[in-house]
Coordinates of C-alpha atoms in Angstrom, one line a residue:
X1 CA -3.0 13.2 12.4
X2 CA -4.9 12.9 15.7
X3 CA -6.9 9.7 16.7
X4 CA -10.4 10.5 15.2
X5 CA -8.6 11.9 11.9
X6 CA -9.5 15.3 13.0
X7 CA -7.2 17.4 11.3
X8 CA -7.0 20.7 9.0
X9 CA -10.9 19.2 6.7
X10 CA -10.4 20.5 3.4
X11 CA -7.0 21.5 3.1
X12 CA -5.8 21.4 -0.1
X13 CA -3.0 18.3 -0.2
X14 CA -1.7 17.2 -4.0
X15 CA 0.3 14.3 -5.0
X16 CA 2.3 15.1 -7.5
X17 CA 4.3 11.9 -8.6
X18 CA 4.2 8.3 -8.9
X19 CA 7.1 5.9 -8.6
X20 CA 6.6 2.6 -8.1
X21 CA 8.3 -1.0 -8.1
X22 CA 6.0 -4.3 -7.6
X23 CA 6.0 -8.0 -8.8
X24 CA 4.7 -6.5 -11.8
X25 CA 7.4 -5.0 -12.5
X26 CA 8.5 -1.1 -12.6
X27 CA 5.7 2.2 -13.3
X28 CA 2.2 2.3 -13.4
X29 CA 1.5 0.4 -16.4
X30 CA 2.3 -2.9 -15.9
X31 CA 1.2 -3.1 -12.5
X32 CA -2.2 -2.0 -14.6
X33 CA -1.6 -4.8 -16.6
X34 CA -1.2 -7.5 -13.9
X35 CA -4.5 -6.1 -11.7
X36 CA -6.2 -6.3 -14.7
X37 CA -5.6 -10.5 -15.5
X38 CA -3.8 -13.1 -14.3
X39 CA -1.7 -11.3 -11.5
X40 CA 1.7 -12.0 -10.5
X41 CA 3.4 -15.3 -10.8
X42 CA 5.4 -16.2 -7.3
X43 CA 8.6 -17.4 -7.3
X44 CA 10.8 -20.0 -4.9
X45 CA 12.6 -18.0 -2.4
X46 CA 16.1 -19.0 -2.8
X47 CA 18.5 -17.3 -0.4
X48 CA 17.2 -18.8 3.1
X49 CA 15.9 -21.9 3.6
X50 CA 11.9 -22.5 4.1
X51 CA 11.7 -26.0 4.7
X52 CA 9.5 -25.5 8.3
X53 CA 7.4 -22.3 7.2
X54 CA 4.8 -24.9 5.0
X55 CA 5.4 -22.9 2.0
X56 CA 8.3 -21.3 -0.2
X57 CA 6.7 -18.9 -2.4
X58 CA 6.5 -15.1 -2.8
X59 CA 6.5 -12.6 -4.9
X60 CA 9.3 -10.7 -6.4
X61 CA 10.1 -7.4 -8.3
X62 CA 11.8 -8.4 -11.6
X63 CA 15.1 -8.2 -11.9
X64 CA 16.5 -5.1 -13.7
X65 CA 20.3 -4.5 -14.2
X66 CA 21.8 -2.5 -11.2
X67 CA 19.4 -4.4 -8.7
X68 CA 21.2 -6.7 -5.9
X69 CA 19.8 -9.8 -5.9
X70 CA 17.1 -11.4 -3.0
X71 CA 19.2 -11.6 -0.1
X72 CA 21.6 -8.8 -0.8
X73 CA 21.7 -6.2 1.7
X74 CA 21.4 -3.2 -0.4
X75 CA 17.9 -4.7 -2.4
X76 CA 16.3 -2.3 0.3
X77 CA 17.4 0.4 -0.3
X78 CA 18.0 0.1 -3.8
X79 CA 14.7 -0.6 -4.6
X80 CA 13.2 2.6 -2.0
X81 CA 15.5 4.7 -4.1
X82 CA 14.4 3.5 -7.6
X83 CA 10.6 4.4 -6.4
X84 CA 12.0 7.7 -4.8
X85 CA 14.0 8.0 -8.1
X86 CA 10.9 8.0 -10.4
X87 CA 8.4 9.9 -7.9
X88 CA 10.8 12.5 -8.1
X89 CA 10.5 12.7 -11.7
X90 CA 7.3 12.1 -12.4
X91 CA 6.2 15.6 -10.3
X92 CA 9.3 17.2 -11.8
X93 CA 10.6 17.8 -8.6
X94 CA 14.1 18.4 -6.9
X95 CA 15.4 16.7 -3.4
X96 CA 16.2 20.0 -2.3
X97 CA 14.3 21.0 0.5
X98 CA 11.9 17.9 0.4
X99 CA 11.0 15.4 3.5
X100 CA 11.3 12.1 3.6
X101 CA 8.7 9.4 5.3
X102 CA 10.0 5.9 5.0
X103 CA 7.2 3.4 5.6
X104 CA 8.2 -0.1 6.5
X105 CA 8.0 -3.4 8.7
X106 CA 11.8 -3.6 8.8
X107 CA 13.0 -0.1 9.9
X108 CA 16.7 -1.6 10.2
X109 CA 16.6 -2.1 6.4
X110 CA 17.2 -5.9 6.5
X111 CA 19.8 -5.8 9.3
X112 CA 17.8 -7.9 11.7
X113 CA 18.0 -10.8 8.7
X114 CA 21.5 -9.9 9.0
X115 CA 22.6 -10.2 12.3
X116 CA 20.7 -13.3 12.3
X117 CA 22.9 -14.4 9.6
X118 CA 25.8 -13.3 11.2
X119 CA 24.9 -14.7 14.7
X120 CA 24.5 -18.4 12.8
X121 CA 28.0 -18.5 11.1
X122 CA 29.8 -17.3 14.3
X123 CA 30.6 -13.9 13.0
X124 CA 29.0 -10.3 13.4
X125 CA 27.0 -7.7 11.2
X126 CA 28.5 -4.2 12.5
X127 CA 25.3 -1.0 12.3
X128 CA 25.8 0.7 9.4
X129 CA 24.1 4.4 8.1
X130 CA 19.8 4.1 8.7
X131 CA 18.0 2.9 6.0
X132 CA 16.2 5.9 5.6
X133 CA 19.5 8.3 5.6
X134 CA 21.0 6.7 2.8
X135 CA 17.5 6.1 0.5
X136 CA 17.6 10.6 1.5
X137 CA 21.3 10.7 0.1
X138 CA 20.6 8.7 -2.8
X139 CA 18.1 10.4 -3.7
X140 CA 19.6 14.2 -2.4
X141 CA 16.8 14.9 -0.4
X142 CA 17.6 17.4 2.0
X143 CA 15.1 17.9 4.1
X144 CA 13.3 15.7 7.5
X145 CA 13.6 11.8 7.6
X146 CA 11.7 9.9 9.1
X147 CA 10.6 5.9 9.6
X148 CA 7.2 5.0 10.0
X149 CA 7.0 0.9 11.3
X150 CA 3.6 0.4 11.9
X151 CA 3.7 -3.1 10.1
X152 CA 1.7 -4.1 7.4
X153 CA -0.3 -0.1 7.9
X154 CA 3.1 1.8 7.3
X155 CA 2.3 2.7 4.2
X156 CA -1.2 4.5 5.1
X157 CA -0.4 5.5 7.8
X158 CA 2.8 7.7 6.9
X159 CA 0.8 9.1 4.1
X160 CA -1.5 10.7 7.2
X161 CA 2.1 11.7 8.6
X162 CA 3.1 13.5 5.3
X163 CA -0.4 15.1 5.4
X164 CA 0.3 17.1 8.7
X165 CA 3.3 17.9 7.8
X166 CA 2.1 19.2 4.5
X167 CA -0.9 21.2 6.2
X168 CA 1.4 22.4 9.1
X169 CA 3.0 24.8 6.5
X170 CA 6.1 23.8 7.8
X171 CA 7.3 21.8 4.9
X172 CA 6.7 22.5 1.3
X173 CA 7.5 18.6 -0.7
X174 CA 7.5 15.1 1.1
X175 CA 8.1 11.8 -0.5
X176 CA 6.4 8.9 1.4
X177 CA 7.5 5.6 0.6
X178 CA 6.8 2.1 1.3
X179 CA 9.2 -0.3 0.9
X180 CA 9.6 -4.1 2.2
X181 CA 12.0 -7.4 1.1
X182 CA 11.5 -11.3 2.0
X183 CA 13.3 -11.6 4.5
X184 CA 14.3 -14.3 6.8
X185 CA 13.0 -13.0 10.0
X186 CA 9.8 -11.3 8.7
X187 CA 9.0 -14.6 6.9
X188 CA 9.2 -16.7 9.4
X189 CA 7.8 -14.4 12.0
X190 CA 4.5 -14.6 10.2
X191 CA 4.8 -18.1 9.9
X192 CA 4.9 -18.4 13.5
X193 CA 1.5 -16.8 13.4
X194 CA 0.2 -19.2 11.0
X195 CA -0.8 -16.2 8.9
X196 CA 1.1 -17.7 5.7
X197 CA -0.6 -20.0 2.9
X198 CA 0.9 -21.8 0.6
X199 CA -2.6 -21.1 -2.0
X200 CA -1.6 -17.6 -1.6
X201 CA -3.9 -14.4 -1.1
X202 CA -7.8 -15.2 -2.2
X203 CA -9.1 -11.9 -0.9
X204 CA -13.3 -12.7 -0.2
X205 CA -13.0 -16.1 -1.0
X206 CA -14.7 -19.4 0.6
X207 CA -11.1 -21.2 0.5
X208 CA -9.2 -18.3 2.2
X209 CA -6.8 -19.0 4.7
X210 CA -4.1 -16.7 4.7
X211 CA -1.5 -14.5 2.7
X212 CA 1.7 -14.8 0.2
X213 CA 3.9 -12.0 0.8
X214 CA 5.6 -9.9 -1.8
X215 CA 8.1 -7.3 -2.1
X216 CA 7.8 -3.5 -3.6
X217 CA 8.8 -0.2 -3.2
X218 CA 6.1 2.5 -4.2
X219 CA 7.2 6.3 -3.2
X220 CA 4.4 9.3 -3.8
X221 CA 5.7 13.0 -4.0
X222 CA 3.0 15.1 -1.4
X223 CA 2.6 18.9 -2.0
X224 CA 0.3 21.7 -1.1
X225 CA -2.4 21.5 -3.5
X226 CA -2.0 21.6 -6.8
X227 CA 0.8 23.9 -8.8
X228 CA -0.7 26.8 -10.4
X229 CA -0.8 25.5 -14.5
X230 CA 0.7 22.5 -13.4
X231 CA -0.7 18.8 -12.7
X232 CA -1.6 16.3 -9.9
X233 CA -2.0 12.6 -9.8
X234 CA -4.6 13.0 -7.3
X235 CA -5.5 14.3 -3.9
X236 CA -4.5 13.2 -0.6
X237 CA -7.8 14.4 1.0
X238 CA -7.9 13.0 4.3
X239 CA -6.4 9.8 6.5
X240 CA -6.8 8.0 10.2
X241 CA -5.6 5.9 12.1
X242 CA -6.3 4.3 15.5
X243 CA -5.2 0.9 17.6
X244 CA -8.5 -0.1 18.6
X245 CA -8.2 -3.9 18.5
X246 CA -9.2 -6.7 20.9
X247 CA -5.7 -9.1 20.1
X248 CA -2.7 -7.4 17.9
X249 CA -2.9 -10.2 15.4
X250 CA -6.0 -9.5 14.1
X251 CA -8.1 -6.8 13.0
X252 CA -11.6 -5.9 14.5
X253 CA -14.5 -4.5 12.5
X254 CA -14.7 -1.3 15.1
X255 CA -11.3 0.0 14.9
X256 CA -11.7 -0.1 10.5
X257 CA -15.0 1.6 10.8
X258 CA -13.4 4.0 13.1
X259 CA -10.8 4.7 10.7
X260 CA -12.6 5.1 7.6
X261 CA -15.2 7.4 9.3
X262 CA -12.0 9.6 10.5
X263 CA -10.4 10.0 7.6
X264 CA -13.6 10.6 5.6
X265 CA -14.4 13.5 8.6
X266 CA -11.2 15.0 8.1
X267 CA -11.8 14.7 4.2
X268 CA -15.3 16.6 4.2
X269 CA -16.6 14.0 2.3
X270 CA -20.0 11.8 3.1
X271 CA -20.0 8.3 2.7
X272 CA -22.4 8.4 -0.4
X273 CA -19.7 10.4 -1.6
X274 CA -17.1 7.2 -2.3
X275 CA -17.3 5.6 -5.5
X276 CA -14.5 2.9 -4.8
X277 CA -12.8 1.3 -2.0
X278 CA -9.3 -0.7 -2.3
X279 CA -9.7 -3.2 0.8
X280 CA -7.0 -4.3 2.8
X281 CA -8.3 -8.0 2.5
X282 CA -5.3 -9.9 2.5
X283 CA -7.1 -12.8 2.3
X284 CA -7.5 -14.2 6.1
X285 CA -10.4 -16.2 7.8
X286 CA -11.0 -13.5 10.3
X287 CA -9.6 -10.6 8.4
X288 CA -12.0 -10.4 5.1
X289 CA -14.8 -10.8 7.6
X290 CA -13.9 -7.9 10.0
X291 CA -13.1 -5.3 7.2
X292 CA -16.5 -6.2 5.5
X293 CA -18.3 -6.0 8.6
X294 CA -16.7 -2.6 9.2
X295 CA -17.5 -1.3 5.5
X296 CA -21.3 -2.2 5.8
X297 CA -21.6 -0.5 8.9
X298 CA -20.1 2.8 6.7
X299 CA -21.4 2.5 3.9
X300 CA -24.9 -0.1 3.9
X301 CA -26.4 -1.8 1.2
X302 CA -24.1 0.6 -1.5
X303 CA -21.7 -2.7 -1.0
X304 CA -24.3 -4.3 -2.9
X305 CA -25.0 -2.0 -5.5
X306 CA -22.8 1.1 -6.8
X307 CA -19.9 0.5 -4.8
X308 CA -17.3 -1.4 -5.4
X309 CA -15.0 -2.9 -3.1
X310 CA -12.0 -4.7 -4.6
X311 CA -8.5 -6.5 -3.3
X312 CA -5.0 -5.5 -4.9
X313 CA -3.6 -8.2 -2.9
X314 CA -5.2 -11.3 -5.3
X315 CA -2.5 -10.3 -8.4
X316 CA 0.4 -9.1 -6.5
X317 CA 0.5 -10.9 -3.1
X318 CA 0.7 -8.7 0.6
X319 CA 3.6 -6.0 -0.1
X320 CA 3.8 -5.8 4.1
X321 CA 4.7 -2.3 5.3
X322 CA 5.0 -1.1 1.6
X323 CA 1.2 -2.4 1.0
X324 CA -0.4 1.0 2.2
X325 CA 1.2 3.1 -0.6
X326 CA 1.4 0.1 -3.0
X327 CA -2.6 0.3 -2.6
X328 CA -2.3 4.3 -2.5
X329 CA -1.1 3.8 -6.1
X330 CA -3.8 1.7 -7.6
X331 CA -6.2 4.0 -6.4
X332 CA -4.9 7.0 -7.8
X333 CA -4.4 4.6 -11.0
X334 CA -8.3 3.7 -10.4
X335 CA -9.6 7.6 -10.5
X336 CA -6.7 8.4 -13.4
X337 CA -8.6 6.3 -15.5
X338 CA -11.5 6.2 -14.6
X339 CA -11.7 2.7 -14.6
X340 CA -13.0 0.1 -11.7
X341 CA -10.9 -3.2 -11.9
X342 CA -12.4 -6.4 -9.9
X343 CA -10.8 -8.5 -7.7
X344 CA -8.8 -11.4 -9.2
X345 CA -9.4 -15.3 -8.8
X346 CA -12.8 -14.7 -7.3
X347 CA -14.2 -18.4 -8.5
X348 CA -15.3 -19.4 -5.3
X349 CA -16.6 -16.3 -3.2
X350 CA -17.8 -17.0 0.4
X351 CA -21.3 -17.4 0.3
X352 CA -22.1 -14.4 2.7
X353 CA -20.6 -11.8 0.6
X354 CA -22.2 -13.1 -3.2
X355 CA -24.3 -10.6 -3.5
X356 CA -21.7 -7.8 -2.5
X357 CA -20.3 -5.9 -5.5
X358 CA -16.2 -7.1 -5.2
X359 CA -15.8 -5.1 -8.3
X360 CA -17.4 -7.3 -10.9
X361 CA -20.0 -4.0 -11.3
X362 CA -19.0 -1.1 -12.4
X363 CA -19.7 2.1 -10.8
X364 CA -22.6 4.4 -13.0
X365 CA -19.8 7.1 -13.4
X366 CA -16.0 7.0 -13.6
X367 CA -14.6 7.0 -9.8
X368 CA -14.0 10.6 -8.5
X369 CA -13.6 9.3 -4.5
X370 CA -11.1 6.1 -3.6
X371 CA -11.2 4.7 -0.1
X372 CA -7.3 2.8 0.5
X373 CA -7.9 0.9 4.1
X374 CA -4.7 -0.9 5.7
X375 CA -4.8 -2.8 8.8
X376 CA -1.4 -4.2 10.9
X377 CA 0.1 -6.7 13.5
X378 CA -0.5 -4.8 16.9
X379 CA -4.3 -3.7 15.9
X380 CA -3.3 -0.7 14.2
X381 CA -6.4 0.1 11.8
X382 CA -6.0 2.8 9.0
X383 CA -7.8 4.4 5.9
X384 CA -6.6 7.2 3.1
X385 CA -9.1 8.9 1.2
X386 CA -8.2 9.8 -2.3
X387 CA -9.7 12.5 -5.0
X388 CA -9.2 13.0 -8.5
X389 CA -7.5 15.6 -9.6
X390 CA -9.5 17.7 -12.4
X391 CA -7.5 20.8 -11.9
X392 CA -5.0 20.1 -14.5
X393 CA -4.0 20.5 -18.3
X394 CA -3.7 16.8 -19.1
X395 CA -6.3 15.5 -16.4
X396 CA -8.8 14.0 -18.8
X397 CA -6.1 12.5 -21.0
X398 CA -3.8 9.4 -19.7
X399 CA -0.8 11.2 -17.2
X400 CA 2.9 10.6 -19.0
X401 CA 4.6 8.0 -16.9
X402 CA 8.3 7.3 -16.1
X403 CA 10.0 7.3 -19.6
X404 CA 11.6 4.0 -19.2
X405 CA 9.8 1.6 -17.3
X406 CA 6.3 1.7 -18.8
X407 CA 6.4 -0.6 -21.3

């Protein structure tokens, strides 16, 4: 993936499974559900102490038998594998042979919490196997692994990462996934920044002023185009990336613009061409603004008319580096079904964006072109274009999900 996005326009790039693990709970449909009303309920956190951070919430994945516990060292990589588990089986695919692209904030895997801990009690957390290398053994995948820590734009931008690698020929399957825990020392590094709220995220709203985080793993199975007779859950059509950013704590309308144009270019697709965009709107004074600034200067007055741009993070809170693929997801859901969900709590939207269409209209057609954007601490700006895939047996009809965790 260059700067601009430039890269290999048109290449056929399929994703072929879906596994995913939010506040929700685990698969597709219930995240469906909680998008669709009421969204997530946050819990206390429990296994560090919040007292000075001005709040104590987040969001959790449901517990599931087999699952350590908040805190636990293993809940990482437990729940990557889980999402791995299920991507895996949802494209019918083997480990044999496939990549690996973990996307996170924590690319120690919750060891900085760790030694942190260990440092406080007088004693000493000793390096263990990567994070990454032991979701690849888990899950027998046999091929490259590799961490992607671009913060809270991970996710998107190791999908952009798996693309070039698909479109290199070099590799035939990757499995990118985004995965993040609460953690001591991520929590209270954005509390530091004064980006957490104890009101949670109210993506476009007049009373913003800031984020809840949330954990989730989401994994999505990447391979050239799509199987001959077989099926897709979409199409990973084109993604960019770029740092352009005047402070790394905030994003700038530029650099999103930037990146949306890119990964559109490398896409082939027009703007006129999008019938949806998933914002990254995590609910910040300075953030909402910059990101809608940057959409009206791609896409005009279509933000007050046919397109709709809508927030994931008002039901399930700001998954950090797994957000990016968390978001991937939704979209892919969003195209599956044809079906344009708004943002949630949107009761009191700031006055300068009434008129734009945050979802509440649906688009004249079902959605055939999803725009993810992601933006991250250190001004790193990114944006995934999606298609539907129309290619296979059962693309008109709902897609068979993981067998268990759907109800």
């Amino acid at each position: 993936m260059t700067r601009d996005g430039q890269a290999a326009a048109g290449a056929g790039v399929a994703v072929t499974g879906v596994g995913v693990l939010t506040p929700a709970g685990r698969g597709i449909a219930p995240l469906w559900r909680t998008l669709s009303a009421g969204g997530a309920r946050p819990l206390p956190i429990e296994h560090f102490d919040t007292a000075q951070a001005g709040t104590g919430l987040a969001h959790f994945v449901p517990h599931e038998p087999g699952l350590p516990g908040p805190g636990h060292p293993e809940r990482m990589s437990a729940l990557a594998t889980a999402a791995v588990t299920d991507a895996l089986a949802d494209a019918g695919a083997r480990g044999e042979g496939t990549a690996l692209i973990l996307a996170t904030t924590d690319e120690t895997g919750a060891e900085v919490s760790g030694r942190w801990d260990g440092w406080q009690t007088g004693g000493t957390t000793p390096r263990g196997v990567p994070l990454e290398e032991r979701v690849a053994a888990a899950c027998g995948l046999t091929g490259q692994v590799i961490t992607v820590a671009t913060t809270s734009a991970a996710g998107c931008v190791a999908l952009g990462v798996a693309r070039r690698m698909i479109t290199s020929g070099r590799v035939r399957r990757v499995v990118v996934c985004g995965v993040d825990v609460i953690t001591e020392a991520g929590f209270y590094g954005l509390a530091a920044l004064r980006t957490l709220s104890p009101h949670g995220c109210r993506p476009f709203s007049a009373d913003r002023s800031g984020i809840r985080i949330s954990e989730a793993a989401a994994a999505l199975v990447i391979e050239p185009d799509t199987p001959e007779g077989g099926r897709a859950r979409g199409r990973l059509e084109g993604v960019a990336a770029n740092n352009l950013a005047a402070q790394p704590a905030r994003p700038e309308a530029e650099g999103v613009a930037a990146a949306v144009r890119g990964a559109l270019r490398q896409a082939g697709r027009r703007p006129a061409e999008v019938d949806y965009v998933n914002a990254h709107a995590a609910g910040t004074r300075h953030g909402d603004a910059a990101e809608l600034t940057a959409l009206w200067e791609v896409f005009g007055d279509r933000l007050l008319r046919d397109l709709p741009v809508v927030s994931s993070k008002a039901a399930i809170g700001h998954c950090q580096g797994a957000a990016g693929v968390v978001e991937a997801v939704v979209s892919l859901a969003t195209l599956e079904r044809g079906e344009v969900l708004p943002t949630l709590g949107l009761d009191s939207v700031d006055p300068a964006w009434r008129e734009h269409n945050l979802g509440g209209r649906r688009p004249g057609r079902p959605p055939e072109v999803a725009v993810s954007v992601s933006c991250g601490l250190g001004g790193v700006n990114a944006a995934v274009v999606l298609g539907a895939d129309r290619t296979g047996p059962d693309s008109a009809g709902a897609r068979r999900e993981v067998a268990a965790h759907v109800s």
